[in-house]
Tab-separated table of C-alpha atoms in Angstrom:
chain	number	residue	atom	x	y	z
A	1184	MET	CA	-39.043	352.459	82.563
A	1185	THR	CA	-35.962	350.627	81.177
A	1186	VAL	CA	-36.219	349.641	77.420
A	1187	TYR	CA	-34.365	346.375	77.052
A	1188	ALA	CA	-32.817	345.095	73.872
A	1189	ILE	CA	-32.313	341.446	73.437
A	1190	ILE	CA	-29.565	340.243	71.038
A	1191	GLY	CA	-29.746	336.630	69.996
A	1192	GLY	CA	-31.660	334.360	67.583
A	1193	THR	CA	-34.955	335.054	65.849
A	1194	GLY	CA	-36.753	332.444	68.131
A	1195	LEU	CA	-36.534	334.813	71.032
A	1196	THR	CA	-39.444	336.869	69.698
A	1197	GLN	CA	-41.811	333.929	70.353
A	1198	LEU	CA	-42.593	334.933	73.971
A	1199	ASP	CA	-46.125	334.240	75.124
A	1200	GLY	CA	-47.804	337.605	75.494
A	1201	LEU	CA	-45.296	339.481	73.326
A	1202	THR	CA	-46.774	341.690	70.545
A	1203	ILE	CA	-44.430	342.878	67.779
A	1204	THR	CA	-45.467	346.373	66.837
A	1205	ALA	CA	-42.822	347.414	64.244
A	1206	ALA	CA	-39.871	346.350	62.230
A	1207	LEU	CA	-37.263	349.177	62.261
A	1208	HIS	CA	-35.011	349.242	59.168
A	1209	LEU	CA	-32.263	351.572	60.390
A	1210	ASP	CA	-29.022	352.713	58.828
A	1211	THR	CA	-26.054	353.804	60.860
A	1212	PRO	CA	-22.713	355.530	60.197
A	1213	TYR	CA	-21.239	352.001	60.246
A	1214	GLY	CA	-23.708	350.473	57.644
A	1215	ALA	CA	-26.734	348.323	58.219
A	1216	PRO	CA	-27.301	346.204	61.222
A	1217	SER	CA	-27.611	342.326	60.912
A	1218	ALA	CA	-31.433	342.567	60.536
A	1219	PRO	CA	-34.301	344.865	61.132
A	1220	ILE	CA	-34.787	345.682	64.801
A	1221	LEU	CA	-38.100	344.260	66.021
A	1222	LYS	CA	-39.961	346.502	68.426
A	1223	GLY	CA	-42.485	344.882	70.688
A	1224	GLU	CA	-44.545	345.208	73.860
A	1225	TYR	CA	-44.515	342.682	76.724
A	1226	ALA	CA	-46.706	343.071	79.815
A	1227	GLY	CA	-46.774	346.825	79.137
A	1228	HIS	CA	-43.054	347.094	78.715
A	1229	GLU	CA	-41.353	348.136	75.458
A	1230	VAL	CA	-38.662	345.669	74.184
A	1231	LEU	CA	-36.365	345.501	71.208
A	1232	PHE	CA	-35.003	342.391	69.445
A	1233	LEU	CA	-31.998	341.960	67.048
A	1234	ALA	CA	-31.010	338.788	65.303
A	1235	ARG	CA	-27.226	338.864	65.627
A	1236	HIS	CA	-26.681	336.645	62.684
A	1237	GLY	CA	-29.386	337.977	60.536
A	1238	HIS	CA	-32.750	336.534	59.566
A	1239	PRO	CA	-32.345	333.940	58.213
A	1240	HIS	CA	-29.231	332.900	60.207
A	1241	ARG	CA	-26.473	333.637	57.622
A	1242	ILE	CA	-23.881	336.022	58.985
A	1243	PRO	CA	-20.850	334.265	60.494
A	1244	PRO	CA	-19.578	335.601	63.842
A	1245	HIS	CA	-16.453	337.298	62.413
A	1246	GLN	CA	-18.574	339.132	59.833
A	1247	VAL	CA	-21.236	340.391	62.155
A	1248	ASN	CA	-21.444	344.302	61.974
A	1249	TYR	CA	-21.206	344.767	65.657
A	1250	ARG	CA	-20.933	348.562	65.480
A	1251	ALA	CA	-23.949	348.920	63.344
A	1252	ASN	CA	-25.901	346.569	65.646
A	1253	LEU	CA	-25.097	348.425	68.835
A	1254	TRP	CA	-25.504	351.857	67.267
A	1255	ALA	CA	-28.925	350.970	65.818
A	1256	LEU	CA	-30.171	349.592	69.162
A	1257	ARG	CA	-29.263	352.795	70.895
A	1258	GLU	CA	-30.929	354.853	68.174
A	1259	ALA	CA	-33.981	352.671	68.503
A	1260	GLY	CA	-34.240	353.530	72.219
A	1261	ALA	CA	-32.526	350.640	73.954
A	1262	LYS	CA	-31.451	351.589	77.519
A	1263	ALA	CA	-29.985	348.188	78.437
A	1264	ILE	CA	-28.923	345.069	76.550
A	1265	VAL	CA	-29.216	341.442	77.336
A	1266	ALA	CA	-27.117	339.255	74.982
A	1267	VAL	CA	-28.046	335.615	74.559
A	1268	ASN	CA	-25.075	333.433	73.601
A	1269	ALA	CA	-24.462	329.823	72.735
A	1270	VAL	CA	-21.199	328.626	74.190
A	1271	GLY	CA	-18.939	325.640	74.773
A	1272	GLY	CA	-18.155	324.439	78.246
A	1273	ILE	CA	-14.559	324.319	79.307
A	1274	HIS	CA	-14.711	324.195	83.096
A	1275	ALA	CA	-16.130	321.008	84.480
A	1276	ALA	CA	-19.048	322.963	86.141
A	1277	MET	CA	-20.210	324.179	82.682
A	1278	ALA	CA	-22.117	321.129	81.765
A	1279	THR	CA	-24.165	320.963	78.517
A	1280	GLY	CA	-27.561	322.545	79.073
A	1281	ARG	CA	-26.431	324.714	81.937
A	1282	PHE	CA	-26.573	328.417	81.969
A	1283	CYS	CA	-23.812	330.846	82.918
A	1284	VAL	CA	-23.900	334.509	83.553
A	1285	PRO	CA	-20.249	335.401	82.974
A	1286	HIS	CA	-18.571	338.151	84.979
A	1287	GLN	CA	-15.370	338.482	82.808
A	1288	ILE	CA	-14.281	338.116	79.211
A	1289	ILE	CA	-11.031	337.519	77.436
A	1290	ASP	CA	-10.888	338.562	73.713
A	1291	TYR	CA	-9.035	336.360	71.412
A	1292	THR	CA	-10.549	337.737	68.187
A	1293	SER	CA	-8.738	339.647	65.465
A	1294	GLY	CA	-9.568	341.908	62.642
A	1295	ARG	CA	-12.994	342.962	63.964
A	1296	GLU	CA	-14.153	346.539	64.023
A	1297	HIS	CA	-13.939	346.784	67.805
A	1298	THR	CA	-14.363	350.494	68.708
A	1299	PHE	CA	-16.263	353.721	67.758
A	1300	TYR	CA	-13.253	355.761	68.795
A	1301	GLU	CA	-11.175	355.754	65.650
A	1302	GLY	CA	-10.547	357.816	62.569
A	1303	GLU	CA	-10.393	361.644	62.584
A	1304	LEU	CA	-10.843	362.168	66.389
A	1305	GLU	CA	-10.672	365.426	68.361
A	1306	HIS	CA	-9.125	363.486	71.207
A	1307	VAL	CA	-8.256	359.932	72.247
A	1308	THR	CA	-10.941	358.167	74.470
A	1309	HIS	CA	-10.342	355.350	76.729
A	1310	VAL	CA	-13.215	353.495	78.450
A	1311	ASP	CA	-13.036	351.611	81.756
A	1312	PHE	CA	-13.642	347.861	80.861
A	1313	GLY	CA	-12.311	346.314	84.073
A	1314	GLN	CA	-15.719	344.915	84.798
A	1315	PRO	CA	-17.190	344.198	81.333
A	1316	TYR	CA	-20.677	343.275	82.414
A	1317	ASP	CA	-23.138	345.461	84.268
A	1318	ALA	CA	-23.587	344.294	87.805
A	1319	GLU	CA	-27.234	345.323	88.187
A	1320	LEU	CA	-28.267	343.620	84.937
A	1321	ARG	CA	-26.265	340.469	85.835
A	1322	ASN	CA	-28.193	340.251	89.123
A	1323	LYS	CA	-31.533	340.602	87.360
A	1324	LEU	CA	-30.480	337.654	85.137
A	1325	LEU	CA	-29.361	335.580	88.121
A	1326	ASP	CA	-32.673	336.363	90.143
A	1327	ALA	CA	-34.612	335.322	87.039
A	1328	LEU	CA	-32.665	332.025	86.560
A	1329	HIS	CA	-33.094	331.266	90.278
A	1330	ALA	CA	-36.850	331.955	90.158
A	1331	CYS	CA	-37.237	329.699	87.135
A	1332	GLY	CA	-35.375	326.826	88.752
A	1333	ALA	CA	-32.850	326.716	85.982
A	1334	ASP	CA	-29.418	324.984	86.367
A	1335	PHE	CA	-26.861	327.823	86.267
A	1336	THR	CA	-23.538	329.237	87.442
A	1337	ASP	CA	-23.333	332.786	88.688
A	1338	LEU	CA	-19.667	333.463	87.649
A	1339	GLY	CA	-17.617	332.621	84.526
A	1340	VAL	CA	-14.906	333.841	82.245
A	1341	TYR	CA	-15.936	333.974	78.587
A	1342	GLY	CA	-13.238	333.243	76.071
A	1343	CYS	CA	-14.197	334.860	72.737
A	1344	THR	CA	-12.623	333.255	69.690
A	1345	GLN	CA	-12.629	334.315	66.091
A	1346	GLY	CA	-14.623	331.473	64.400
A	1347	PRO	CA	-16.416	330.475	62.394
A	1348	ARG	CA	-14.556	327.240	62.890
A	1349	LEU	CA	-14.557	325.566	66.296
A	1350	GLU	CA	-11.364	325.403	68.373
A	1351	THR	CA	-8.705	322.813	68.466
A	1352	VAL	CA	-8.048	320.719	71.547
A	1353	ALA	CA	-4.733	322.561	72.145
A	1354	GLU	CA	-6.562	326.057	71.798
A	1355	ILE	CA	-9.129	324.977	74.545
A	1356	ALA	CA	-6.233	323.819	76.730
A	1357	ARG	CA	-4.753	327.236	76.258
A	1358	LEU	CA	-7.987	328.954	77.159
A	1359	GLU	CA	-8.352	326.828	80.182
A	1360	ARG	CA	-4.800	327.769	81.346
A	1361	ASP	CA	-5.797	331.397	80.765
A	1362	GLY	CA	-8.797	331.021	83.189
A	1363	CYS	CA	-11.613	330.720	80.664
A	1364	ASP	CA	-14.675	328.730	81.763
A	1365	ILE	CA	-16.734	328.900	78.587
A	1366	VAL	CA	-15.931	329.724	74.957
A	1367	GLY	CA	-17.880	331.464	72.205
A	1368	MET	CA	-17.484	333.646	69.134
A	1369	THR	CA	-19.792	336.706	69.531
A	1370	GLY	CA	-19.061	338.076	72.959
A	1371	MET	CA	-16.605	340.662	71.636
A	1372	PRO	CA	-16.531	343.362	70.469
A	1373	GLU	CA	-20.198	343.466	71.388
A	1374	ALA	CA	-19.683	343.953	75.024
A	1375	VAL	CA	-17.130	346.814	74.789
A	1376	LEU	CA	-19.134	348.555	72.064
A	1377	ALA	CA	-22.018	348.663	74.493
A	1378	ARG	CA	-19.750	350.094	77.119
A	1379	GLU	CA	-18.558	352.851	74.701
A	1380	LEU	CA	-22.282	353.783	74.194
A	1381	ALA	CA	-22.876	353.776	77.991
A	1382	LEU	CA	-25.434	350.911	77.518
A	1383	PRO	CA	-25.606	348.441	80.435
A	1384	TYR	CA	-24.817	345.014	78.958
A	1385	ALA	CA	-24.903	341.478	80.363
A	1386	CYS	CA	-24.738	337.982	78.819
A	1387	LEU	CA	-26.990	334.976	79.229
A	1388	ALA	CA	-24.916	332.060	78.055
A	1389	LEU	CA	-26.222	328.507	77.364
A	1390	VAL	CA	-23.747	325.760	77.241
A	1391	VAL	CA	-24.565	323.837	74.148
A	1392	ASN	CA	-21.564	321.494	73.936
A	1393	PRO	CA	-18.445	320.376	75.734
A	1394	ALA	CA	-15.485	322.330	74.249
A	1395	ALA	CA	-12.970	320.456	72.139
A	1396	GLY	CA	-11.217	317.635	74.059
A	1397	LYS	CA	-13.663	317.823	76.937
A	1398	SER	CA	-15.927	314.808	76.103
A	1399	GLY	CA	-13.875	312.487	73.938
A	1400	LYS	CA	-16.426	312.910	71.159
A	1401	ALA	CA	-16.674	314.913	68.024
A	1402	ILE	CA	-18.759	318.092	68.294
A	1403	THR	CA	-21.674	317.947	65.832
A	1404	MET	CA	-24.100	320.810	64.879
A	1405	ALA	CA	-27.029	318.374	65.232
A	1406	ALA	CA	-26.223	317.824	68.902
A	1407	ILE	CA	-25.805	321.597	69.510
A	1408	GLU	CA	-29.157	322.299	67.733
A	1409	ARG	CA	-30.872	319.794	70.101
A	1410	VAL	CA	-29.609	321.472	73.156
A	1411	LEU	CA	-30.469	324.864	71.791
A	1412	GLU	CA	-33.977	323.663	71.024
A	1413	ASN	CA	-34.384	322.332	74.558
A	1414	GLY	CA	-32.845	325.382	76.183
A	1415	MET	CA	-34.761	328.092	74.331
A	1416	SER	CA	-37.895	327.591	76.340
A	1417	GLN	CA	-35.975	328.340	79.559
A	1418	VAL	CA	-34.212	331.361	77.922
A	1419	LYS	CA	-37.513	332.818	76.994
A	1420	THR	CA	-38.925	332.290	80.520
A	1421	VAL	CA	-35.847	333.986	82.020
A	1422	LEU	CA	-36.124	336.904	79.580
A	1423	ALA	CA	-39.809	337.378	80.408
A	1424	ARG	CA	-38.921	337.721	84.099
A	1425	VAL	CA	-36.089	340.246	83.288
A	1426	LEU	CA	-38.388	342.366	81.053
A	1427	THR	CA	-40.879	342.878	83.885
A	1428	SER	CA	-38.418	343.276	86.785
C-alpha cells in the first residue's frame, strides 16, 4: 500500500475522516524540516503531512529547507508525494480558481540548496529530470479532479521564481515567452530532490491570482486568501480520492 505524503499548508490535515496519530520531530543531515511531520490514517491508509512554510506559516519560499523536508518525509516512510501549490495564472486558460496539474517546470530560482549530490562524493551522479513529474501520480490527480467535477487543466508548464516578492510585468512577459503557463515560488528544488530520492512526485496547483500584468489590477494578499479559502475544500476532496485510489 502506497504511503502518500502531502506537502502544503496546515489546513490540509482537516480532512473528514482523517485521524492524526503522531507528530514526528525528525532531524536530518540537512537540519530540521519546516515543521513536524504529521502522521495520520484515512480510510485505512497511512498518510503523512508536512507544512512547507512551517506552522505557523512563517518561512518564506527562498528559505524553506527543501532538502530536510524531502529527506525527513522519506525517513518517515513516504513512498509518493503530492505537492499542493498556490500559483499565479499566466496563460489565458489558467483562470483564478482553476486547478492545474503541471507536466513540466522551468527553474528561475537561485541560491537554493538544490541537490543531495554535493560535497565529498565518491562519484558524480546525474538524475534524469526530463519528465519532472511522475506520470502515474499525475493521472491519479487528474482522475480525482474529474471525479470531483473540478475546473482544471491537465497540462501546464510551471515557472518557479525566487520570491518572496511577486514578479514584475516584464518578468511575467518573459516567463510567457519561455512557455510558462503558471508561476509559483516553491516548485523547485522540491521536485528534483524528490527525484533524487526516487520518490514519485506530482503537483496539484491552484491558481489564486492572475500573474502581474494579466488583469490590469494590483495583486493583493486579501484576494489571494479568499481564493485559497474557497479552493481548499476542493483540494481536500481531491486528496481524499487520491489517498484511497
